[in-house]
mmCIF file of C-alpha atoms and ligand atoms in Angstrom:
data_model
loop_
_atom_site.group_PDB
_atom_site.id
_atom_site.type_symbol
_atom_site.label_atom_id
_atom_site.label_comp_id
_atom_site.label_asym_id
_atom_site.label_seq_id
_atom_site.Cartn_x
_atom_site.Cartn_y
_atom_site.Cartn_z
ATOM 1 C CA MET A 279 -123.911 60.323 22.060
ATOM 2 C CA ALA A 280 -123.369 59.683 18.202
ATOM 3 C CA LYS A 281 -120.001 59.078 17.090
ATOM 4 C CA ILE A 282 -118.283 58.937 13.705
ATOM 5 C CA ASN A 283 -116.301 56.554 12.166
ATOM 6 C CA SER A 284 -112.852 58.180 13.757
ATOM 7 C CA ASN A 285 -110.666 57.152 10.847
ATOM 8 C CA TYR A 286 -112.240 58.951 8.799
ATOM 9 C CA LEU A 287 -110.165 61.969 10.455
ATOM 10 C CA LYS A 288 -107.121 59.844 9.501
ATOM 11 C CA LEU A 289 -107.048 61.249 6.358
ATOM 12 C CA PRO A 290 -105.579 64.212 5.205
ATOM 13 C CA GLY A 291 -107.176 67.007 2.760
ATOM 14 C CA SER A 292 -109.341 66.801 0.757
ATOM 15 C CA TYR A 293 -109.478 63.793 -2.527
ATOM 16 C CA LEU A 294 -106.754 64.693 -4.898
ATOM 17 C CA PHE A 295 -109.546 65.638 -7.513
ATOM 18 C CA SER A 296 -111.369 68.127 -4.970
ATOM 19 C CA THR A 297 -108.056 69.642 -4.213
ATOM 20 C CA ILE A 298 -107.367 70.219 -7.794
ATOM 21 C CA GLY A 299 -110.991 71.492 -8.895
ATOM 22 C CA ARG A 300 -110.449 73.854 -5.392
ATOM 23 C CA LYS A 301 -107.203 75.418 -6.128
ATOM 24 C CA VAL A 302 -108.486 75.519 -9.711
ATOM 25 C CA ARG A 303 -111.264 78.313 -9.269
ATOM 26 C CA GLU A 304 -108.607 80.040 -6.630
ATOM 27 C CA TYR A 305 -106.829 80.608 -9.711
ATOM 28 C CA LYS A 306 -109.466 81.305 -11.813
ATOM 29 C CA GLU A 307 -111.249 83.399 -8.768
ATOM 30 C CA ILE A 308 -107.387 86.141 -9.087
ATOM 31 C CA HIS A 309 -107.303 85.605 -12.615
ATOM 32 C CA PRO A 310 -110.810 84.986 -14.382
ATOM 33 C CA GLU A 311 -108.883 86.317 -17.598
ATOM 34 C CA ALA A 312 -106.908 83.050 -18.283
ATOM 35 C CA ASP A 313 -108.074 80.604 -20.574
ATOM 36 C CA ILE A 314 -107.644 76.863 -18.695
ATOM 37 C CA ILE A 315 -106.818 74.317 -20.793
ATOM 38 C CA ARG A 316 -107.689 71.305 -18.220
ATOM 39 C CA LEU A 317 -105.807 67.911 -18.629
ATOM 40 C CA GLY A 318 -105.719 66.868 -15.275
ATOM 41 C CA ILE A 319 -108.733 64.359 -13.861
ATOM 42 C CA GLY A 320 -109.207 61.884 -16.793
ATOM 43 C CA ASP A 321 -112.869 63.205 -17.597
ATOM 44 C CA VAL A 322 -113.398 62.352 -21.387
ATOM 45 C CA THR A 323 -114.564 64.584 -23.531
ATOM 46 C CA ARG A 324 -115.820 62.807 -26.974
ATOM 47 C CA PRO A 325 -120.003 62.804 -26.916
ATOM 48 C CA LEU A 326 -121.374 59.480 -26.564
ATOM 49 C CA SER A 327 -121.172 57.136 -30.361
ATOM 50 C CA SER A 328 -124.695 57.460 -31.885
ATOM 51 C CA ALA A 329 -124.941 53.047 -31.404
ATOM 52 C CA VAL A 330 -125.398 54.624 -27.810
ATOM 53 C CA ILE A 331 -127.930 57.479 -28.420
ATOM 54 C CA ASP A 332 -129.756 55.146 -30.342
ATOM 55 C CA ALA A 333 -129.694 52.763 -28.036
ATOM 56 C CA LEU A 334 -130.427 55.470 -24.966
ATOM 57 C CA HIS A 335 -133.720 57.180 -27.170
ATOM 58 C CA SER A 336 -135.112 53.241 -27.737
ATOM 59 C CA ALA A 337 -134.984 52.439 -23.393
ATOM 60 C CA VAL A 338 -136.309 56.171 -22.854
ATOM 61 C CA ASP A 339 -139.789 55.198 -25.055
ATOM 62 C CA GLU A 340 -139.682 52.167 -23.721
ATOM 63 C CA MET A 341 -139.856 53.464 -20.284
ATOM 64 C CA GLY A 342 -143.067 55.383 -21.279
ATOM 65 C CA HIS A 343 -144.862 52.343 -22.443
ATOM 66 C CA GLU A 344 -146.438 50.142 -19.603
ATOM 67 C CA GLU A 345 -145.492 46.631 -21.551
ATOM 68 C CA THR A 346 -142.479 47.971 -22.023
ATOM 69 C CA PHE A 347 -141.577 49.548 -18.915
ATOM 70 C CA LYS A 348 -139.328 48.017 -15.911
ATOM 71 C CA GLY A 349 -138.538 49.208 -12.726
ATOM 72 C CA TYR A 350 -136.006 47.994 -10.294
ATOM 73 C CA ALA A 351 -133.126 45.802 -12.220
ATOM 74 C CA PRO A 352 -131.873 42.289 -11.489
ATOM 75 C CA ASP A 353 -129.530 42.779 -8.774
ATOM 76 C CA LEU A 354 -126.719 41.106 -10.915
ATOM 77 C CA GLY A 355 -127.553 43.294 -13.637
ATOM 78 C CA TYR A 356 -130.173 42.655 -17.232
ATOM 79 C CA GLU A 357 -128.903 39.119 -18.838
ATOM 80 C CA PHE A 358 -129.068 40.873 -21.988
ATOM 81 C CA LEU A 359 -125.662 42.893 -20.840
ATOM 82 C CA ARG A 360 -123.869 40.093 -19.159
ATOM 83 C CA ASN A 361 -124.511 37.827 -21.794
ATOM 84 C CA VAL A 362 -122.678 40.044 -24.186
ATOM 85 C CA ILE A 363 -119.831 40.727 -21.879
ATOM 86 C CA ALA A 364 -119.268 37.714 -21.125
ATOM 87 C CA GLU A 365 -119.356 36.930 -24.903
ATOM 88 C CA LYS A 366 -117.124 39.762 -25.784
ATOM 89 C CA ASP A 367 -115.087 40.775 -22.944
ATOM 90 C CA TYR A 368 -114.058 37.705 -21.740
ATOM 91 C CA LYS A 369 -115.215 34.423 -23.714
ATOM 92 C CA ALA A 370 -113.223 36.469 -27.386
ATOM 93 C CA ARG A 371 -110.029 36.819 -24.765
ATOM 94 C CA GLY A 372 -110.410 33.228 -24.271
ATOM 95 C CA CYS A 373 -111.741 33.589 -21.059
ATOM 96 C CA ASP A 374 -113.860 30.962 -18.895
ATOM 97 C CA ILE A 375 -116.542 34.093 -17.068
ATOM 98 C CA SER A 376 -120.014 32.972 -17.503
ATOM 99 C CA PRO A 377 -122.848 35.538 -16.986
ATOM 100 C CA ASP A 378 -123.743 35.167 -13.467
ATOM 101 C CA GLU A 379 -120.535 36.092 -12.221
ATOM 102 C CA ILE A 380 -120.377 39.605 -13.521
ATOM 103 C CA PHE A 381 -121.743 42.031 -11.590
ATOM 104 C CA VAL A 382 -123.306 45.618 -13.004
ATOM 105 C CA SER A 383 -122.753 48.790 -10.985
ATOM 106 C CA ASP A 384 -122.858 52.187 -12.007
ATOM 107 C CA GLY A 385 -118.330 52.419 -11.853
ATOM 108 C CA ALA A 386 -115.524 51.088 -11.438
ATOM 109 C CA LYS A 387 -114.240 53.590 -8.913
ATOM 110 C CA CYS A 388 -117.681 52.447 -6.423
ATOM 111 C CA ASP A 389 -117.153 48.718 -6.751
ATOM 112 C CA CYS A 390 -112.867 49.207 -6.348
ATOM 113 C CA GLY A 391 -114.454 51.413 -3.231
ATOM 114 C CA ASN A 392 -116.422 49.544 -2.024
ATOM 115 C CA ILE A 393 -115.087 46.038 -2.050
ATOM 116 C CA GLN A 394 -113.056 46.207 0.664
ATOM 117 C CA GLU A 395 -115.992 45.930 2.760
ATOM 118 C CA ILE A 396 -116.117 41.781 2.243
ATOM 119 C CA PHE A 397 -113.485 41.578 3.225
ATOM 120 C CA ASP A 398 -112.182 41.482 6.764
ATOM 121 C CA THR A 399 -110.349 45.017 8.772
ATOM 122 C CA ASP A 400 -107.369 42.346 9.639
ATOM 123 C CA ASN A 401 -106.769 42.380 5.730
ATOM 124 C CA THR A 402 -102.932 43.783 4.969
ATOM 125 C CA ILE A 403 -103.602 45.362 1.746
ATOM 126 C CA ALA A 404 -100.136 46.104 -0.930
ATOM 127 C CA VAL A 405 -101.115 48.755 -2.989
ATOM 128 C CA CYS A 406 -99.053 50.236 -5.996
ATOM 129 C CA ASP A 407 -97.128 53.759 -5.463
ATOM 130 C CA PRO A 408 -98.262 55.699 -7.146
ATOM 131 C CA VAL A 409 -101.466 54.387 -6.685
ATOM 132 C CA TYR A 410 -104.883 55.541 -7.801
ATOM 133 C CA PRO A 411 -106.359 56.719 -4.847
ATOM 134 C CA VAL A 412 -109.605 55.645 -4.170
ATOM 135 C CA TYR A 413 -108.109 51.696 -3.261
ATOM 136 C CA VAL A 414 -105.862 53.472 0.042
ATOM 137 C CA ASP A 415 -108.737 55.425 1.603
ATOM 138 C CA SER A 416 -111.738 53.392 1.260
ATOM 139 C CA ASN A 417 -109.109 50.606 3.499
ATOM 140 C CA VAL A 418 -108.146 53.730 5.404
ATOM 141 C CA MET A 419 -112.447 54.078 6.099
ATOM 142 C CA ALA A 420 -112.862 51.260 6.968
ATOM 143 C CA GLY A 421 -109.807 50.860 9.681
ATOM 144 C CA ARG A 422 -107.377 48.845 7.256
ATOM 145 C CA THR A 423 -104.606 51.094 8.417
ATOM 146 C CA GLY A 424 -102.854 53.528 10.523
ATOM 147 C CA GLU A 425 -102.531 56.325 11.173
ATOM 148 C CA TYR A 426 -100.935 58.708 8.379
ATOM 149 C CA ASP A 427 -97.126 59.754 8.788
ATOM 150 C CA PRO A 428 -96.780 62.731 7.121
ATOM 151 C CA GLN A 429 -92.953 62.210 7.467
ATOM 152 C CA THR A 430 -92.947 59.179 4.611
ATOM 153 C CA GLU A 431 -96.842 60.276 3.612
ATOM 154 C CA ARG A 432 -97.657 56.910 3.967
ATOM 155 C CA PHE A 433 -100.156 54.650 6.106
ATOM 156 C CA LYS A 434 -99.347 52.475 8.836
ATOM 157 C CA GLY A 435 -99.987 49.280 7.746
ATOM 158 C CA VAL A 436 -99.840 49.487 4.272
ATOM 159 C CA ILE A 437 -97.379 47.724 2.505
ATOM 160 C CA TYR A 438 -96.532 49.795 -0.241
ATOM 161 C CA MET A 439 -94.683 48.303 -3.536
ATOM 162 C CA PRO A 440 -93.004 51.224 -5.435
ATOM 163 C CA CYS A 441 -93.122 52.063 -8.797
ATOM 164 C CA GLU A 442 -90.199 53.394 -10.379
ATOM 165 C CA ARG A 443 -88.578 54.205 -14.212
ATOM 166 C CA GLU A 444 -86.704 51.627 -13.113
ATOM 167 C CA ASN A 445 -89.061 49.107 -12.762
ATOM 168 C CA GLY A 446 -90.923 50.216 -15.463
ATOM 169 C CA PHE A 447 -93.384 51.247 -13.007
ATOM 170 C CA VAL A 448 -95.027 48.056 -12.867
ATOM 171 C CA PRO A 449 -94.216 46.426 -8.591
ATOM 172 C CA LYS A 450 -92.067 43.948 -7.472
ATOM 173 C CA LEU A 451 -93.560 41.404 -5.955
ATOM 174 C CA PRO A 452 -93.161 42.235 -2.102
ATOM 175 C CA ASP A 453 -91.692 40.686 0.109
ATOM 176 C CA GLU A 454 -94.118 40.911 3.032
ATOM 177 C CA VAL A 455 -97.237 39.281 2.598
ATOM 178 C CA PRO A 456 -99.942 40.848 1.616
ATOM 179 C CA ASP A 457 -103.763 39.825 1.953
ATOM 180 C CA LEU A 458 -105.540 41.687 -0.940
ATOM 181 C CA ILE A 459 -102.923 43.058 -4.090
ATOM 182 C CA TYR A 460 -103.992 46.052 -5.802
ATOM 183 C CA LEU A 461 -103.045 46.025 -9.241
ATOM 184 C CA CYS A 462 -104.726 48.601 -11.895
ATOM 185 C CA PHE A 463 -102.921 47.634 -15.751
ATOM 186 C CA PRO A 464 -102.832 49.633 -17.917
ATOM 187 C CA ASN A 465 -102.474 52.074 -15.113
ATOM 188 C CA ASN A 466 -103.548 54.912 -13.788
ATOM 189 C CA PRO A 467 -102.158 57.139 -13.258
ATOM 190 C CA THR A 468 -98.363 55.974 -14.939
ATOM 191 C CA GLY A 469 -99.707 54.618 -17.801
ATOM 192 C CA ALA A 470 -97.649 51.592 -17.848
ATOM 193 C CA VAL A 471 -98.368 48.330 -18.857
ATOM 194 C CA ILE A 472 -97.951 44.786 -17.221
ATOM 195 C CA LYS A 473 -96.723 42.005 -20.129
ATOM 196 C CA LYS A 474 -98.903 38.686 -19.375
ATOM 197 C CA ASP A 475 -95.735 36.964 -18.096
ATOM 198 C CA MET A 476 -95.428 39.250 -15.392
ATOM 199 C CA LEU A 477 -99.023 39.271 -14.361
ATOM 200 C CA GLN A 478 -98.498 35.180 -14.124
ATOM 201 C CA LYS A 479 -96.026 36.025 -11.580
ATOM 202 C CA TRP A 480 -98.667 37.660 -9.665
ATOM 203 C CA VAL A 481 -101.326 35.342 -10.034
ATOM 204 C CA ASP A 482 -98.697 32.578 -8.723
ATOM 205 C CA TYR A 483 -98.121 34.288 -6.051
ATOM 206 C CA ALA A 484 -101.332 34.936 -4.747
ATOM 207 C CA ASN A 485 -102.611 31.565 -5.280
ATOM 208 C CA GLU A 486 -99.440 30.555 -3.363
ATOM 209 C CA HIS A 487 -99.661 33.031 -0.778
ATOM 210 C CA ASP A 488 -103.897 33.029 -0.306
ATOM 211 C CA SER A 489 -104.343 36.205 -1.089
ATOM 212 C CA VAL A 490 -107.093 38.250 -3.552
ATOM 213 C CA ILE A 491 -106.088 40.292 -6.156
ATOM 214 C CA LEU A 492 -107.801 43.271 -7.379
ATOM 215 C CA TYR A 493 -107.677 44.349 -10.496
ATOM 216 C CA ASP A 494 -108.789 46.887 -11.310
ATOM 217 C CA ALA A 495 -108.861 46.850 -16.043
ATOM 218 C CA ALA A 496 -110.692 50.411 -16.707
ATOM 219 C CA TYR A 497 -108.150 50.641 -19.413
ATOM 220 C CA GLU A 498 -107.900 48.006 -21.194
ATOM 221 C CA ALA A 499 -109.952 49.455 -24.083
ATOM 222 C CA PHE A 500 -106.747 51.449 -24.882
ATOM 223 C CA ILE A 501 -103.879 48.674 -25.529
ATOM 224 C CA SER A 502 -102.411 48.957 -28.053
ATOM 225 C CA GLU A 503 -99.826 46.362 -28.018
ATOM 226 C CA ASP A 504 -99.080 42.843 -28.133
ATOM 227 C CA ASP A 505 -98.987 40.533 -25.057
ATOM 228 C CA VAL A 506 -100.654 43.050 -23.098
ATOM 229 C CA PRO A 507 -103.577 40.912 -21.540
ATOM 230 C CA HIS A 508 -106.634 42.731 -21.456
ATOM 231 C CA SER A 509 -107.337 40.844 -18.832
ATOM 232 C CA ILE A 510 -106.155 38.861 -15.608
ATOM 233 C CA TYR A 511 -108.078 35.518 -16.006
ATOM 234 C CA GLU A 512 -105.766 35.846 -19.760
ATOM 235 C CA CYS A 513 -103.305 34.191 -16.875
ATOM 236 C CA ASP A 514 -103.521 30.724 -15.267
ATOM 237 C CA GLY A 515 -104.791 30.157 -11.895
ATOM 238 C CA ALA A 516 -106.214 33.047 -11.856
ATOM 239 C CA LYS A 517 -110.092 32.299 -11.380
ATOM 240 C CA ASP A 518 -108.952 31.458 -8.182
ATOM 241 C CA CYS A 519 -107.256 34.544 -6.787
ATOM 242 C CA ALA A 520 -108.822 37.268 -8.902
ATOM 243 C CA ILE A 521 -111.097 40.281 -8.628
ATOM 244 C CA GLU A 522 -111.811 42.216 -11.625
ATOM 245 C CA PHE A 523 -113.431 46.072 -12.527
ATOM 246 C CA ARG A 524 -113.781 46.995 -16.068
ATOM 247 C CA SER A 525 -115.348 50.520 -16.747
ATOM 248 C CA PHE A 526 -118.090 52.070 -19.869
ATOM 249 C CA SER A 527 -116.347 55.111 -18.348
ATOM 250 C CA LYS A 528 -113.314 55.482 -20.346
ATOM 251 C CA THR A 529 -113.903 52.816 -22.529
ATOM 252 C CA ALA A 530 -117.159 54.636 -24.221
ATOM 253 C CA GLY A 531 -117.604 58.228 -22.499
ATOM 254 C CA PHE A 532 -119.590 56.943 -19.597
ATOM 255 C CA THR A 533 -118.240 59.138 -16.810
ATOM 256 C CA GLY A 534 -121.621 60.733 -17.080
ATOM 257 C CA LEU A 535 -123.910 58.366 -17.276
ATOM 258 C CA ARG A 536 -122.090 55.386 -14.975
ATOM 259 C CA LEU A 537 -121.831 52.011 -15.671
ATOM 260 C CA GLY A 538 -119.193 49.489 -14.975
ATOM 261 C CA TYR A 539 -119.109 45.995 -13.677
ATOM 262 C CA THR A 540 -117.263 42.963 -11.561
ATOM 263 C CA VAL A 541 -116.085 40.094 -12.440
ATOM 264 C CA ILE A 542 -116.221 37.660 -9.074
ATOM 265 C CA PRO A 543 -115.438 34.167 -9.774
ATOM 266 C CA ARG A 544 -118.035 31.993 -8.116
ATOM 267 C CA ASP A 545 -115.616 29.449 -6.625
ATOM 268 C CA LEU A 546 -113.559 32.381 -5.308
ATOM 269 C CA THR A 547 -112.352 31.339 -2.070
ATOM 270 C CA ALA A 548 -110.260 33.524 0.926
ATOM 271 C CA GLY A 549 -109.841 31.749 3.861
ATOM 272 C CA GLY A 550 -112.265 28.670 2.551
ATOM 273 C CA GLU A 551 -115.364 31.110 2.215
ATOM 274 C CA ARG A 552 -117.010 32.085 -1.037
ATOM 275 C CA LEU A 553 -116.835 35.726 -2.244
ATOM 276 C CA TRP A 554 -119.555 35.566 -4.636
ATOM 277 C CA PRO A 555 -122.603 35.253 -2.266
ATOM 278 C CA LEU A 556 -120.582 38.240 -0.440
ATOM 279 C CA TRP A 557 -120.524 40.115 -2.581
ATOM 280 C CA ALA A 558 -123.853 39.375 -4.072
ATOM 281 C CA ARG A 559 -125.112 39.945 -1.439
ATOM 282 C CA ARG A 560 -123.859 43.317 -0.420
ATOM 283 C CA HIS A 561 -124.751 44.669 -4.153
ATOM 284 C CA GLY A 562 -128.665 43.221 -3.308
ATOM 285 C CA THR A 563 -128.439 44.896 0.269
ATOM 286 C CA LYS A 564 -126.873 48.012 -0.709
ATOM 287 C CA TYR A 565 -127.070 48.891 -4.792
ATOM 288 C CA ASN A 566 -130.444 48.910 -6.133
ATOM 289 C CA GLY A 567 -128.822 48.229 -9.612
ATOM 290 C CA ALA A 568 -127.854 50.676 -12.763
ATOM 291 C CA PRO A 569 -130.932 52.122 -14.546
ATOM 292 C CA TYR A 570 -131.806 50.266 -17.552
ATOM 293 C CA ILE A 571 -131.446 52.755 -20.202
ATOM 294 C CA VAL A 572 -127.806 52.736 -19.125
ATOM 295 C CA GLN A 573 -127.379 49.038 -19.360
ATOM 296 C CA ARG A 574 -129.552 49.284 -23.070
ATOM 297 C CA ALA A 575 -126.336 52.048 -23.637
ATOM 298 C CA GLY A 576 -123.926 49.882 -22.650
ATOM 299 C CA GLU A 577 -124.558 46.808 -24.220
ATOM 300 C CA ALA A 578 -125.034 49.071 -27.502
ATOM 301 C CA ILE A 579 -120.962 49.149 -27.303
ATOM 302 C CA TYR A 580 -120.855 45.471 -28.160
ATOM 303 C CA SER A 581 -122.816 45.926 -31.299
ATOM 304 C CA ASP A 582 -120.620 45.928 -34.580
ATOM 305 C CA ALA A 583 -121.847 49.783 -35.054
ATOM 306 C CA GLY A 584 -120.586 50.514 -31.184
ATOM 307 C CA ARG A 585 -117.434 48.689 -31.007
ATOM 308 C CA ALA A 586 -116.285 50.500 -33.937
ATOM 309 C CA GLN A 587 -117.000 54.272 -33.601
ATOM 310 C CA VAL A 588 -115.297 52.687 -29.052
ATOM 311 C CA ARG A 589 -112.450 52.623 -31.572
ATOM 312 C CA GLU A 590 -112.804 55.443 -33.551
ATOM 313 C CA THR A 591 -113.259 57.432 -30.047
ATOM 314 C CA ILE A 592 -110.474 55.730 -28.322
ATOM 315 C CA ALA A 593 -108.095 56.144 -31.578
ATOM 316 C CA TYR A 594 -108.900 59.858 -31.461
ATOM 317 C CA TYR A 595 -107.287 60.016 -27.934
ATOM 318 C CA MET A 596 -104.841 58.256 -28.821
ATOM 319 C CA SER A 597 -103.516 60.168 -31.037
ATOM 320 C CA ASN A 598 -103.668 63.094 -28.226
ATOM 321 C CA ALA A 599 -101.567 61.161 -26.360
ATOM 322 C CA GLN A 600 -98.686 60.994 -29.029
ATOM 323 C CA VAL A 601 -99.246 64.995 -29.654
ATOM 324 C CA ILE A 602 -98.107 65.062 -25.945
ATOM 325 C CA LEU A 603 -95.022 62.280 -26.109
ATOM 326 C CA ASP A 604 -93.942 63.439 -29.335
ATOM 327 C CA GLY A 605 -94.270 67.678 -28.046
ATOM 328 C CA LEU A 606 -93.274 66.825 -24.574
ATOM 329 C CA SER A 607 -90.416 64.999 -25.468
ATOM 330 C CA LYS A 608 -89.131 66.891 -28.456
ATOM 331 C CA ALA A 609 -88.810 69.927 -25.636
ATOM 332 C CA GLY A 610 -86.695 67.191 -23.513
ATOM 333 C CA PHE A 611 -89.002 66.262 -21.323
ATOM 334 C CA GLU A 612 -89.134 63.240 -20.131
ATOM 335 C CA VAL A 613 -91.813 61.548 -20.716
ATOM 336 C CA SER A 614 -93.647 57.820 -21.254
ATOM 337 C CA GLY A 615 -97.192 55.901 -20.644
ATOM 338 C CA GLY A 616 -99.466 57.006 -23.493
ATOM 339 C CA VAL A 617 -99.065 54.348 -25.603
ATOM 340 C CA ASN A 618 -101.733 51.741 -24.172
ATOM 341 C CA ALA A 619 -103.493 53.662 -21.751
ATOM 342 C CA PRO A 620 -104.948 57.652 -22.298
ATOM 343 C CA TYR A 621 -101.836 58.946 -19.324
ATOM 344 C CA ILE A 622 -99.138 60.417 -20.264
ATOM 345 C CA TRP A 623 -96.488 60.686 -16.715
ATOM 346 C CA LEU A 624 -93.812 62.776 -16.635
ATOM 347 C CA ARG A 625 -91.023 63.823 -14.936
ATOM 348 C CA THR A 626 -90.770 67.306 -13.703
ATOM 349 C CA PRO A 627 -88.636 69.470 -15.278
ATOM 350 C CA ASP A 628 -85.588 70.961 -12.680
ATOM 351 C CA ASN A 629 -86.193 68.567 -9.886
ATOM 352 C CA MET A 630 -89.586 70.659 -9.330
ATOM 353 C CA THR A 631 -91.930 68.979 -6.864
ATOM 354 C CA SER A 632 -95.136 67.793 -8.600
ATOM 355 C CA TRP A 633 -97.015 70.950 -6.725
ATOM 356 C CA ASP A 634 -95.350 73.167 -7.829
ATOM 357 C CA PHE A 635 -95.051 72.341 -11.202
ATOM 358 C CA PHE A 636 -98.004 72.100 -10.841
ATOM 359 C CA ASP A 637 -98.708 75.582 -9.586
ATOM 360 C CA TYR A 638 -95.885 76.764 -12.376
ATOM 361 C CA LEU A 639 -98.236 75.120 -14.960
ATOM 362 C CA LEU A 640 -101.469 76.931 -13.895
ATOM 363 C CA ASP A 641 -99.749 79.983 -13.844
ATOM 364 C CA LYS A 642 -97.296 80.071 -16.875
ATOM 365 C CA ALA A 643 -98.979 77.506 -19.212
ATOM 366 C CA HIS A 644 -103.607 78.174 -18.020
ATOM 367 C CA VAL A 645 -102.539 74.243 -18.800
ATOM 368 C CA VAL A 646 -104.052 71.874 -15.235
ATOM 369 C CA GLY A 647 -102.304 67.957 -14.928
ATOM 370 C CA THR A 648 -102.215 66.171 -11.774
ATOM 371 C CA PRO A 649 -99.224 65.878 -9.365
ATOM 372 C CA GLY A 650 -97.686 62.776 -9.331
ATOM 373 C CA SER A 651 -96.621 62.988 -5.369
ATOM 374 C CA GLY A 652 -100.965 62.809 -4.986
ATOM 375 C CA PHE A 653 -101.200 59.291 -5.831
ATOM 376 C CA GLY A 654 -98.678 58.781 -3.479
ATOM 377 C CA PRO A 655 -94.634 59.656 -2.372
ATOM 378 C CA HIS A 656 -92.844 57.210 -5.557
ATOM 379 C CA GLY A 657 -95.000 59.849 -7.320
ATOM 380 C CA GLU A 658 -92.950 63.078 -6.114
ATOM 381 C CA HIS A 659 -90.956 65.088 -9.180
ATOM 382 C CA TYR A 660 -93.554 63.554 -11.248
ATOM 383 C CA PHE A 661 -96.620 64.772 -13.027
ATOM 384 C CA ARG A 662 -99.986 63.264 -15.305
ATOM 385 C CA LEU A 663 -101.311 64.541 -17.609
ATOM 386 C CA THR A 664 -104.334 63.224 -19.649
ATOM 387 C CA ALA A 665 -105.579 62.510 -23.263
ATOM 388 C CA PHE A 666 -109.076 63.030 -22.585
ATOM 389 C CA GLY A 667 -109.048 66.274 -24.037
ATOM 390 C CA SER A 668 -110.382 67.819 -27.470
ATOM 391 C CA ARG A 669 -107.840 67.793 -30.170
ATOM 392 C CA GLU A 670 -107.745 71.152 -29.860
ATOM 393 C CA ASN A 671 -106.549 71.772 -26.386
ATOM 394 C CA THR A 672 -104.524 68.931 -26.449
ATOM 395 C CA VAL A 673 -102.156 70.718 -28.825
ATOM 396 C CA ARG A 674 -103.064 74.102 -27.655
ATOM 397 C CA ALA A 675 -101.405 72.778 -23.907
ATOM 398 C CA VAL A 676 -98.609 70.925 -25.764
ATOM 399 C CA GLU A 677 -96.901 74.690 -27.265
ATOM 400 C CA ARG A 678 -97.641 76.521 -24.355
ATOM 401 C CA ILE A 679 -95.332 74.052 -22.060
ATOM 402 C CA VAL A 680 -93.017 73.375 -24.068
ATOM 403 C CA SER A 681 -92.911 77.581 -24.705
ATOM 404 C CA MET A 682 -92.959 77.421 -21.183
HETATM 405 C C1 MLT B 859 -108.451 59.990 -12.514
HETATM 406 O O1 MLT B 859 -108.320 61.254 -12.857
HETATM 407 O O2 MLT B 859 -107.455 59.111 -12.099
HETATM 408 C C2 MLT B 859 -109.906 59.543 -13.304
HETATM 409 O O3 MLT B 859 -110.115 59.976 -14.217
HETATM 410 C C3 MLT B 859 -110.634 59.074 -11.347
HETATM 411 C C4 MLT B 859 -111.846 57.609 -11.851
HETATM 412 O O4 MLT B 859 -111.840 57.032 -12.743
HETATM 413 O O5 MLT B 859 -112.611 57.916 -10.732
#
């Protein structure tokens, strides 16, 4: 008799953004006239830049000619892309990452979810609370956690590291030593950042305890302040303890195109075994590579024109963030984030629960956001708004929220 992976049964409800989608659809069925503004899921709205579109067109043309047609991509990704990533994302920041330490993929979400496969199920994981749900859920699916406790809203066997306003939404080094540490900076969902000296402490801690840091830097392109590291490899010793994930989704609007990459230093080990060959084996076995045309589009964001266009789009989103920060703080909301990240993290008014505020906002302002408690119990009484809407919708949403 076939049996299911019963770890899946430990997961309560559906994926956070699926639940939100369902709630909005149900609301819309009852209120078809409602003009709903979606600032919930962090999905981009600006069109792809002309450098990317040009690269796509020419790559599509190449695929139509026998001499330039491409079949399967190389396992790690095309060299033209890995070379430019190593040069522009790492060497330019003083990080010694070589092209063959870069694995091109179809996005950071998949890589963050899949990376745990190369680690034993006995490993203890540590996550921030609140946290991007993929890190926890993928470990639950793999059987690396105990049951879900509805009282604490936590999975047994996971080390949760509270991120609160008192600590600037940056966790303290845990007392109980984890094997795998998930960190995401700039942070989703709080929009907080970690300064370089603090990140160095994490790297030192991981090296001291033989832990591996899984560092999600999907939002690094939104960093505007100095002394905020763009990569964990800016810290001394990080190549001995860290894997880094990057995404083209938010940086260059590729949520619908799909492209990302993971850096695994050649000599990074866990329990004396190198991780690079394991991920290479996994990649080669289970994945056929991001499409050639998409990898060419990715390459285009590193050209002079591409970089300028990316900066312009990011500036657009970050001025949306400013509109939200200004509007809501003037109206008396407690807000943070939105300076080095496209997410604004706000305290719900009158101590409302996050889901009550979600319903209230949907009903009274027809604005969709993301309830903080969906990211973990320390997200309760918080709410996330994304800066990825259009300017017009962002302005309208803020006007509606402040006049509720
Ligand atoms: C989010 O809204 O948190 C993100 O869009 C999720 C993702 O990037 O997968």
